[in-house]
Short mmCIF file of C-alpha atoms in Angstrom, two decimals:
data_model
loop_
_atom_site.label_atom_id
_atom_site.label_comp_id
_atom_site.label_asym_id
_atom_site.label_seq_id
_atom_site.Cartn_x
_atom_site.Cartn_y
_atom_site.Cartn_z
CA MET H 28 20.89 18.68 -29.35
CA ASN H 29 19.74 15.98 -27.05
CA ILE H 30 16.32 15.09 -28.34
CA ARG H 31 15.14 13.79 -25.04
CA CYS H 32 15.33 17.19 -23.45
CA PHE H 33 12.12 19.09 -23.56
CA GLN H 34 13.24 22.63 -23.89
CA ARG H 35 9.86 24.16 -23.87
CA ASN H 36 7.33 24.09 -21.09
CA PHE H 37 4.89 21.26 -21.51
CA SER H 38 2.06 23.40 -20.38
CA ALA H 39 1.79 27.11 -20.89
CA ALA H 40 0.32 27.69 -17.47
CA LEU H 41 2.64 25.57 -15.34
CA PRO H 42 6.11 26.78 -14.37
CA PRO H 43 8.99 24.42 -15.07
CA LEU H 44 9.77 21.94 -12.33
CA VAL H 45 12.68 22.86 -10.12
CA PRO H 46 15.33 20.15 -10.52
CA LEU H 47 16.54 18.19 -7.52
CA GLN H 48 19.83 16.70 -6.45
CA LEU H 49 19.70 12.94 -6.10
CA PRO H 50 19.73 11.55 -2.59
CA SER H 51 23.13 10.29 -1.50
CA PRO H 52 23.68 6.66 -0.51
CA MET H 53 21.96 5.86 2.79
CA GLU H 54 19.76 8.91 2.36
CA THR H 55 16.01 9.05 2.04
CA HIS H 56 14.16 11.97 0.60
CA LEU H 57 10.62 12.13 1.87
CA TRP H 58 8.06 14.32 0.14
CA TYR H 59 4.55 14.85 1.40
CA ILE H 60 1.41 16.68 0.35
CA MET H 61 -1.51 17.64 2.56
CA PRO H 62 -4.48 17.24 0.19
CA ASP H 63 -6.73 19.54 2.20
CA GLU H 64 -4.33 22.38 1.43
CA VAL H 65 -4.59 21.89 -2.33
CA LYS H 66 -7.87 23.44 -3.34
CA ASN H 67 -7.16 25.22 -6.59
CA SER H 68 -9.19 23.40 -9.19
CA ALA H 69 -7.14 24.83 -12.04
CA LEU H 70 -4.05 23.33 -10.45
CA LEU H 71 -5.81 20.01 -9.95
CA ASN H 72 -6.81 20.01 -13.61
CA GLN H 73 -3.22 20.62 -14.57
CA TYR H 74 -2.13 17.70 -12.40
CA SER H 75 -4.66 15.61 -14.23
CA GLU H 76 -2.94 16.48 -17.52
CA LEU H 77 0.24 14.84 -16.24
CA LEU H 78 -1.33 11.44 -15.74
CA SER H 79 -1.45 8.65 -18.25
CA SER H 80 -4.91 7.82 -19.56
CA CYS H 81 -4.77 4.61 -17.57
CA GLU H 82 -4.08 6.53 -14.37
CA ARG H 83 -6.83 9.02 -15.14
CA GLU H 84 -9.24 6.16 -15.54
CA SER H 85 -8.17 4.67 -12.22
CA VAL H 86 -8.73 8.03 -10.58
CA SER H 87 -12.20 8.30 -12.08
CA ARG H 88 -13.13 4.89 -10.69
CA MET H 89 -12.44 5.96 -7.14
CA SER H 90 -15.61 6.36 -5.16
CA GLY H 91 -16.33 10.00 -4.34
CA ASP H 92 -14.52 13.28 -4.81
CA GLN H 93 -12.18 12.98 -1.83
CA LEU H 94 -10.82 9.65 -2.98
CA LYS H 95 -10.51 10.89 -6.55
CA LYS H 96 -8.53 13.91 -5.40
CA ARG H 97 -6.31 11.75 -3.24
CA ALA H 98 -5.58 9.36 -6.08
CA LEU H 99 -4.88 12.25 -8.44
CA LEU H 100 -2.49 13.94 -6.02
CA ALA H 101 -0.66 10.69 -5.36
CA ARG H 102 0.08 10.19 -9.05
CA ALA H 103 0.97 13.85 -9.54
CA LEU H 104 3.36 13.69 -6.58
CA VAL H 105 5.14 10.62 -7.87
CA ARG H 106 5.43 11.88 -11.43
CA THR H 107 6.63 15.36 -10.62
CA THR H 108 9.02 14.23 -7.90
CA ILE H 109 10.73 11.60 -10.05
CA ALA H 110 10.87 13.93 -13.04
CA ARG H 111 12.72 16.48 -10.95
CA TYR H 112 15.57 14.08 -10.19
CA GLN H 113 16.60 13.77 -13.81
CA THR H 114 20.25 14.70 -13.88
CA ASN H 115 20.69 15.05 -17.64
CA CYS H 116 17.91 17.40 -18.47
CA GLN H 117 14.43 18.34 -17.54
CA MET H 118 12.13 15.40 -17.93
CA ASN H 119 8.44 15.75 -18.65
CA PRO H 120 6.52 14.16 -15.79
CA ARG H 121 3.88 13.19 -18.27
CA SER H 122 6.27 11.04 -20.22
CA LEU H 123 7.36 8.87 -17.30
CA ARG H 124 6.18 5.31 -17.54
CA PHE H 125 5.46 3.06 -14.64
CA ARG H 126 5.05 -0.64 -14.27
CA LYS H 127 4.74 -3.17 -11.49
CA ASN H 128 7.41 -5.67 -10.63
CA LEU H 129 6.69 -9.37 -10.53
CA TYR H 130 5.01 -9.01 -7.17
CA GLY H 131 3.02 -5.85 -7.82
CA LYS H 132 5.39 -3.20 -6.47
CA PRO H 133 5.28 -0.07 -8.64
CA GLU H 134 8.50 1.09 -10.27
CA VAL H 135 9.62 3.42 -13.03
CA GLU H 136 10.01 1.90 -16.44
CA TRP H 137 12.98 3.71 -17.89
CA ARG H 138 13.26 3.87 -21.62
CA ASN H 139 16.25 2.07 -22.99
CA GLU H 140 17.80 4.66 -25.25
CA ASP H 141 21.35 5.40 -26.31
CA ASN H 142 23.29 7.73 -24.08
CA PHE H 143 20.52 7.82 -21.53
CA SER H 144 21.53 6.37 -18.22
CA PRO H 145 18.57 6.47 -15.91
CA PRO H 146 19.23 7.48 -12.34
CA PRO H 147 19.13 4.46 -10.01
CA LEU H 148 16.06 5.82 -8.23
CA HIS H 149 13.76 3.82 -6.04
CA PHE H 150 10.51 5.17 -4.67
CA ASN H 151 7.51 4.13 -2.63
CA ILE H 152 4.30 5.92 -1.73
CA SER H 153 1.73 5.78 1.01
CA HIS H 154 -1.34 7.81 1.75
CA THR H 155 -4.01 8.51 4.30
CA SER H 156 -7.01 10.77 3.90
CA THR H 157 -4.96 13.75 5.05
CA MET H 158 -1.47 13.11 3.70
CA ILE H 159 0.24 11.62 0.68
CA ALA H 160 3.90 10.75 0.98
CA CYS H 161 6.60 9.61 -1.41
CA GLY H 162 9.99 8.33 -0.32
CA VAL H 163 12.94 8.30 -2.71
CA THR H 164 16.34 6.62 -2.48
CA VAL H 165 19.19 5.77 -4.82
CA ASN H 166 20.58 2.29 -5.33
CA VAL H 167 18.56 0.56 -2.64
CA PRO H 168 14.88 -0.35 -2.33
CA ILE H 169 12.65 1.64 -0.03
CA GLY H 170 9.27 1.11 1.58
CA ILE H 171 7.24 3.70 3.47
CA ASP H 172 3.96 3.72 5.31
CA ILE H 173 2.05 6.51 6.99
CA GLU H 174 -0.96 6.35 9.28
CA GLU H 175 -2.89 9.05 11.07
CA LYS H 176 -1.92 9.16 14.72
CA GLN H 177 -5.59 9.13 15.65
CA ARG H 178 -6.32 6.00 13.62
CA ARG H 179 -8.58 3.64 15.49
CA THR H 180 -9.09 -0.01 14.78
CA LYS H 181 -12.51 -1.63 14.66
CA ASN H 182 -11.11 -4.79 16.16
CA ASN H 183 -9.63 -5.19 19.60
CA ILE H 184 -5.92 -4.42 19.35
CA ILE H 185 -4.65 -7.49 21.16
CA ALA H 186 -6.97 -9.78 19.23
CA PHE H 187 -5.71 -8.20 16.03
CA ALA H 188 -2.08 -8.53 17.11
CA GLN H 189 -2.57 -12.14 18.11
CA ARG H 190 -3.98 -12.85 14.69
CA TYR H 191 -1.35 -11.01 12.65
CA PHE H 192 1.72 -10.02 14.63
CA SER H 193 4.60 -12.07 15.98
CA PRO H 194 4.46 -13.48 19.53
CA TYR H 195 7.09 -11.05 20.78
CA GLU H 196 5.16 -8.10 19.42
CA VAL H 197 1.98 -9.35 21.04
CA LYS H 198 3.83 -9.59 24.33
CA VAL H 199 5.11 -6.03 24.03
CA LEU H 200 1.66 -4.65 23.23
CA THR H 201 -0.09 -6.67 25.92
CA ALA H 202 2.31 -5.28 28.51
CA ILE H 203 1.09 -1.75 27.87
CA SER H 204 -1.65 -0.97 30.34
CA ASP H 205 -2.78 2.43 29.09
CA PRO H 206 -5.18 1.74 26.20
CA GLU H 207 -4.32 4.96 24.40
CA VAL H 208 -0.57 4.30 24.57
CA GLN H 209 -1.24 0.74 23.49
CA ARG H 210 -3.18 1.99 20.48
CA GLN H 211 -0.38 4.38 19.53
CA GLU H 212 2.28 1.71 19.84
CA PHE H 213 0.13 -0.61 17.74
CA ILE H 214 -0.14 1.96 14.96
CA LYS H 215 3.60 2.60 15.06
CA LEU H 216 4.31 -1.10 14.83
CA TRP H 217 1.86 -1.46 11.98
CA THR H 218 3.53 1.26 9.94
CA LEU H 219 6.97 -0.27 10.52
CA LYS H 220 5.82 -3.72 9.47
CA GLU H 221 4.09 -2.33 6.39
CA ALA H 222 7.15 -0.31 5.43
CA TYR H 223 9.38 -3.38 5.73
CA VAL H 224 7.14 -5.54 3.55
CA LYS H 225 6.80 -2.77 0.98
CA ALA H 226 10.57 -2.28 0.95
CA LEU H 227 11.12 -5.97 0.27
CA GLY H 228 8.76 -5.61 -2.68
CA LYS H 229 7.78 -9.27 -2.80
CA GLY H 230 4.16 -8.89 -1.84
CA PHE H 231 2.51 -9.47 1.49
CA SER H 232 2.10 -13.18 1.10
CA ALA H 233 5.87 -13.60 0.70
CA VAL H 234 6.51 -12.02 4.09
CA PRO H 235 3.49 -12.58 6.30
CA PHE H 236 3.50 -10.23 9.26
CA LYS H 237 3.79 -13.10 11.70
CA THR H 238 7.12 -14.19 10.28
CA PHE H 239 9.11 -11.20 11.39
CA THR H 240 9.45 -9.15 14.52
CA ILE H 241 10.15 -5.46 14.81
CA ARG H 242 11.49 -4.21 18.04
CA PHE H 243 13.11 -1.19 19.54
CA ARG H 244 16.53 -1.60 21.02
CA ASP H 245 18.18 0.93 23.25
CA THR H 246 21.40 2.08 21.70
CA THR H 247 23.86 1.14 24.39
CA MET H 248 26.68 1.18 21.91
CA ARG H 249 26.49 4.77 20.89
CA ASN H 250 28.55 5.87 17.99
CA PHE H 251 30.28 9.00 18.93
CA HIS H 252 28.79 12.01 17.25
CA PRO H 253 30.15 15.48 17.81
CA PRO H 254 28.04 17.78 19.97
CA GLY H 255 25.56 19.79 17.99
CA SER H 256 25.22 17.11 15.32
CA SER H 257 21.76 16.39 14.14
CA VAL H 258 21.78 12.64 14.71
CA SER H 259 18.89 11.27 16.71
CA GLU H 260 19.74 8.13 18.62
CA GLU H 261 16.69 7.48 20.74
CA SER H 262 16.61 3.81 20.00
CA ASP H 263 17.41 1.59 17.12
CA ILE H 264 14.78 -0.37 15.27
CA VAL H 265 15.62 -3.97 14.60
CA VAL H 266 13.91 -6.35 12.21
CA GLU H 267 14.26 -10.04 12.92
CA SER H 268 13.02 -12.55 10.45
CA SER H 269 12.05 -15.93 11.73
CA GLU H 270 11.91 -17.52 8.34
CA ASP H 271 14.21 -16.23 5.68
CA PRO H 272 17.90 -16.86 6.23
CA THR H 273 18.68 -15.88 2.64
CA ASN H 274 17.62 -12.33 3.28
CA PRO H 275 18.88 -11.48 6.73
CA ALA H 276 16.75 -8.77 8.15
CA ASN H 277 19.70 -6.85 9.49
CA ASN H 278 20.22 -5.70 5.90
CA TRP H 279 17.38 -3.32 6.45
CA GLN H 280 17.34 -0.01 8.22
CA CYS H 281 14.16 1.46 9.66
CA ALA H 282 13.06 4.86 10.84
CA LEU H 283 9.94 5.87 12.70
CA LEU H 284 8.80 9.47 12.57
CA GLU H 285 6.01 11.70 13.64
CA VAL H 286 5.20 13.87 10.63
CA ALA H 287 3.37 17.19 10.65
CA GLY H 288 2.15 16.46 14.15
CA SER H 289 -0.60 14.29 12.73
CA HIS H 290 0.94 11.13 11.33
CA TYR H 291 3.26 8.30 12.16
CA GLY H 292 5.56 7.52 9.28
CA ALA H 293 7.83 4.53 8.87
CA ILE H 294 10.65 4.25 6.37
CA CYS H 295 12.52 1.07 5.62
CA MET H 296 15.46 0.91 3.27
CA GLU H 297 18.14 -1.59 2.45
CA LYS H 298 21.49 -0.74 3.97
CA ASP H 299 24.18 0.45 1.64
CA ARG H 300 27.12 -1.95 2.06
CA ILE H 301 29.68 0.73 1.48
CA ALA H 302 28.31 3.10 4.07
CA GLY H 303 28.85 0.61 6.85
CA GLU H 304 26.84 -1.35 9.34
CA ASN H 305 26.11 1.39 11.84
CA ALA H 306 25.86 4.39 9.57
CA PRO H 307 22.86 6.55 10.39
CA MET H 308 20.08 6.91 7.86
CA LYS H 309 20.19 10.37 6.40
CA LEU H 310 16.81 11.96 5.97
CA THR H 311 15.53 15.10 4.31
CA VAL H 312 11.83 15.87 4.40
CA TRP H 313 9.89 18.35 2.33
CA LYS H 314 6.30 19.41 2.45
CA THR H 315 5.34 20.17 -1.11
CA VAL H 316 2.70 21.31 -3.53
CA PRO H 317 3.98 20.31 -6.99
CA PHE H 318 4.79 23.32 -9.17
CA VAL H 319 3.90 25.68 -6.35
CA GLU H 320 6.28 25.31 -3.43
CA ASP H 321 8.60 23.07 -1.47
CA VAL H 322 9.21 23.64 2.20
CA CYS H 323 12.09 21.75 3.75
CA VAL H 324 10.85 20.66 7.17
CA SER H 325 13.79 18.52 8.28
CA GLY H 326 14.93 19.45 11.75
CA THR H 327 11.68 21.27 12.53
CA ASP H 328 8.77 20.15 14.65
CA ALA H 329 7.16 18.76 11.55
CA VAL H 330 9.58 15.83 11.69
CA LEU H 331 10.13 14.14 15.04
CA VAL H 332 12.27 11.02 15.17
CA LEU H 333 10.64 8.34 17.31
CA GLY H 334 12.98 5.50 16.47
CA GLY H 335 15.99 4.62 14.40
CA ILE H 336 19.37 6.27 14.05
CA ILE H 337 18.63 9.21 11.84
CA GLU H 338 20.62 12.17 10.66
CA GLN H 339 18.59 15.10 9.42
CA MET M 260 -36.72 -30.98 -17.78
CA ALA M 261 -33.27 -31.19 -16.36
CA SER M 262 -32.28 -34.38 -14.71
CA SER M 263 -29.82 -34.45 -11.89
CA THR M 264 -27.81 -37.26 -13.38
CA ALA M 265 -26.46 -34.81 -15.92
CA LEU M 266 -24.89 -32.80 -13.13
CA SER M 267 -21.48 -34.29 -12.70
CA PHE M 268 -19.31 -31.23 -13.17
CA ASN M 269 -16.40 -30.44 -10.99
CA PHE M 270 -17.30 -27.08 -9.57
CA SER M 271 -14.07 -25.95 -8.10
CA THR M 272 -11.95 -26.14 -11.24
CA LEU M 273 -14.57 -24.56 -13.42
CA SER M 274 -15.58 -21.73 -11.17
CA THR M 275 -12.22 -20.03 -11.38
CA HIS M 276 -12.43 -19.79 -15.14
CA PHE M 277 -15.69 -17.97 -15.19
CA LYS M 278 -15.21 -15.28 -12.60
CA GLN M 279 -16.10 -12.54 -15.01
CA ASN M 280 -19.47 -13.98 -15.82
CA GLN M 281 -20.78 -14.16 -12.35
CA ALA M 282 -22.97 -11.12 -12.24
CA PRO M 283 -26.19 -12.49 -13.72
CA LEU M 284 -25.81 -15.93 -12.24
CA ARG M 285 -25.64 -15.54 -8.53
CA GLY M 286 -27.21 -17.82 -6.06
CA ILE M 287 -26.03 -21.13 -7.40
CA CYS M 288 -23.11 -22.42 -5.47
CA ASN M 289 -23.74 -25.68 -3.73
CA VAL M 290 -21.81 -28.77 -4.61
CA ASN M 291 -24.02 -31.36 -3.08
CA SER M 292 -27.50 -30.48 -4.07
CA VAL M 293 -28.82 -28.49 -6.91
CA SER M 294 -32.18 -26.94 -6.97
CA LEU M 295 -33.17 -25.65 -10.32
CA PRO M 296 -36.26 -23.79 -11.20
CA SER M 297 -38.53 -26.27 -12.88
CA ARG M 298 -39.38 -24.12 -15.84
CA GLY M 299 -37.64 -21.79 -18.16
CA ILE M 300 -34.38 -23.67 -18.29
CA ARG M 301 -33.34 -24.67 -21.73
CA PRO M 302 -31.04 -27.68 -21.82
CA GLY M 303 -28.34 -25.62 -23.53
CA SER M 304 -28.21 -23.01 -20.79
CA PHE M 305 -27.97 -25.61 -18.10
CA ARG M 306 -24.26 -26.07 -18.45
CA ARG M 307 -23.68 -22.35 -18.39
CA LEU M 308 -25.53 -21.94 -15.12
CA ARG M 309 -23.60 -24.68 -13.45
CA VAL M 310 -20.10 -23.54 -14.27
CA SER M 311 -20.51 -19.98 -13.08
CA CYS M 312 -20.24 -20.51 -9.37
CA ALA M 313 -20.65 -17.37 -7.38
CA ALA M 314 -21.30 -16.71 -3.75
CA LYS M 315 -24.82 -16.70 -2.43
CA PRO M 316 -26.50 -13.32 -2.30
CA GLN M 317 -26.73 -13.55 1.49
CA THR M 318 -22.96 -13.99 1.71
CA LEU M 319 -22.38 -11.04 -0.55
CA ASP M 320 -24.75 -8.93 1.50
CA LYS M 321 -22.99 -9.80 4.73
CA VAL M 322 -19.63 -8.96 3.17
CA CYS M 323 -20.96 -5.63 1.92
CA GLY M 324 -22.21 -4.90 5.43
CA ILE M 325 -18.85 -5.62 7.01
CA VAL M 326 -17.03 -3.55 4.40
CA ARG M 327 -19.46 -0.69 4.77
CA LYS M 328 -18.97 -0.68 8.53
CA GLN M 329 -15.17 -0.93 8.40
CA LEU M 330 -14.84 1.88 5.90
CA ALA M 331 -17.60 3.94 7.51
CA LEU M 332 -19.20 4.46 4.13
CA PRO M 333 -22.19 6.76 3.91
CA ALA M 334 -25.51 4.92 3.74
CA ASP M 335 -26.20 6.09 0.23
CA SER M 336 -22.85 4.97 -1.20
CA SER M 337 -23.13 2.03 -3.49
CA ILE M 338 -21.25 -1.20 -2.89
CA THR M 339 -21.65 -4.07 -5.25
CA GLY M 340 -19.73 -7.23 -5.87
CA GLU M 341 -17.71 -5.44 -8.51
CA SER M 342 -16.56 -2.73 -6.11
CA LYS M 343 -12.82 -2.74 -5.65
CA PHE M 344 -11.61 -2.29 -2.09
CA THR M 345 -9.06 0.30 -3.12
CA ALA M 346 -11.70 2.27 -5.01
CA LEU M 347 -13.78 2.35 -1.84
CA GLY M 348 -10.85 3.90 -0.02
CA ALA M 349 -9.64 0.86 1.89
CA ASP M 350 -5.98 0.93 2.80
CA SER M 351 -4.02 -2.11 3.88
CA LEU M 352 -5.03 -1.84 7.52
CA ASP M 353 -8.70 -1.63 6.48
CA THR M 354 -8.31 -4.68 4.28
CA VAL M 355 -6.76 -6.72 7.05
CA GLU M 356 -9.47 -5.58 9.47
CA ILE M 357 -12.13 -6.52 6.96
CA VAL M 358 -10.59 -9.97 6.54
CA MET M 359 -10.55 -10.37 10.30
CA GLY M 360 -14.18 -9.30 10.51
CA LEU M 361 -15.09 -11.82 7.82
CA GLU M 362 -13.20 -14.56 9.63
CA GLU M 363 -15.19 -13.88 12.77
CA GLU M 364 -18.51 -13.59 11.01
CA PHE M 365 -18.16 -16.78 9.03
CA GLY M 366 -16.00 -18.84 11.36
CA ILE M 367 -13.19 -19.31 8.84
CA SER M 368 -9.48 -18.66 8.63
CA VAL M 369 -8.00 -16.84 5.67
CA GLU M 370 -4.39 -17.48 4.72
CA GLU M 371 -2.35 -14.44 3.84
CA GLU M 372 -1.81 -15.63 0.25
CA ASN M 373 -5.54 -15.76 -0.32
CA ALA M 374 -6.15 -12.44 1.36
CA GLN M 375 -3.73 -10.80 -1.04
CA ASN M 376 -5.76 -11.90 -4.04
CA ILE M 377 -8.92 -10.22 -2.87
CA VAL M 378 -9.47 -7.22 -5.12
CA THR M 379 -13.24 -6.86 -5.22
CA VAL M 380 -16.02 -7.44 -2.76
CA GLN M 381 -17.09 -10.40 -4.87
CA ASP M 382 -13.62 -11.94 -4.49
CA ALA M 383 -14.05 -11.79 -0.73
CA ALA M 384 -17.51 -13.36 -0.87
CA ASP M 385 -16.33 -16.14 -3.15
CA LEU M 386 -13.34 -16.90 -0.96
CA ILE M 387 -15.60 -17.08 2.08
CA GLU M 388 -17.93 -19.52 0.38
CA LYS M 389 -15.01 -21.67 -0.60
CA LEU M 390 -13.59 -21.71 2.89
CA VAL M 391 -16.97 -22.35 4.48
CA GLU M 392 -17.47 -25.31 2.16
CA GLN M 393 -14.03 -26.67 2.88
CA LYS M 394 -14.69 -26.41 6.55
CA ALA M 395 -18.01 -28.22 6.24
CA ALA M 396 -16.54 -30.97 4.10
#
């Protein structure tokens, strides 16, 4: 008997977690929770049982109930999602350990035991007050960022862009005359830049926003996809780094989505060499409430592709 | 009575070692001139006061005001120097906006490396003081 398998339920009240197939290369799995839809306090208490004592303490230090709930759900989402991808046997989400890499990016700390080969999973989370999202890939690093579509900045957008964005990006934003469209494009650009920096995992000071440019490029060279295929090719998203020749930015593939009608979401992942330069990013999106339900929303109105070559 | 000739410490190297002891010792952070209360200071505690360099209360108050406004915190919510930005609900866009607001308020420029190290409100206030001093020097 494999002693790492927990044959019994870890909690009498919670059903076992439904296992998941790993993402394939060049595929992102995106999971999101809408915190306002999770109101059952018994369920929230059970989520709390899954956290480490350190995480529980962090949650308790958040200021106010809404922030506490958000922090709790974020940890519960990460733990349950990763636990479900265990290929050998059912892993207890409570027993997962996390650490931060040298630069502060969270990652799973797999236990080094005989006969246990951990899945090569990478994950990244992002949250707003109305959504918590977790992106998962295999083999390659991933970064995600979500922002509410209605997000407003306190500062003037162009002043902000001049301070933090690259000159090209400032030019693009300045050229937009409609202030509402300008605000939306700013938020989209912000999420893409955040996702890229988070994917790199070297901290924000290693890749200041000014040192790279994100732009949309019309796909004039269209790869031929059969009619009826679910590949969106609106425009490609290109990252150009002005500073780091050792990590050419064309190693990275980006996607920009509208999620649940309320959020912009950006995903950035390293390209898989084997899959090829122009391979689309495969994407599957679920709306979830851990232990309760998963709803696959890929290909529905809940997931609109705004940029990037994506196959759902 | 303390004499000013005893005050030849190097503030900047010492202040970073004593971050955690700042709370009771605010209000003393001025390299060039030191004004000490004339009574109640025992010679032994003199050194302790000098090495714990924290931002002036006015700076901290201004920072709290900017943070409160950016995060739209309710009037009755408490922000102190120890408050962590993440615990107040600030995401990365909020943090960058706060830094920008602080730059405008205090006439300074914050490098991205320094901005990344700001965890608490006190960190922000201390960084501002440092940059304001550097600018004045």
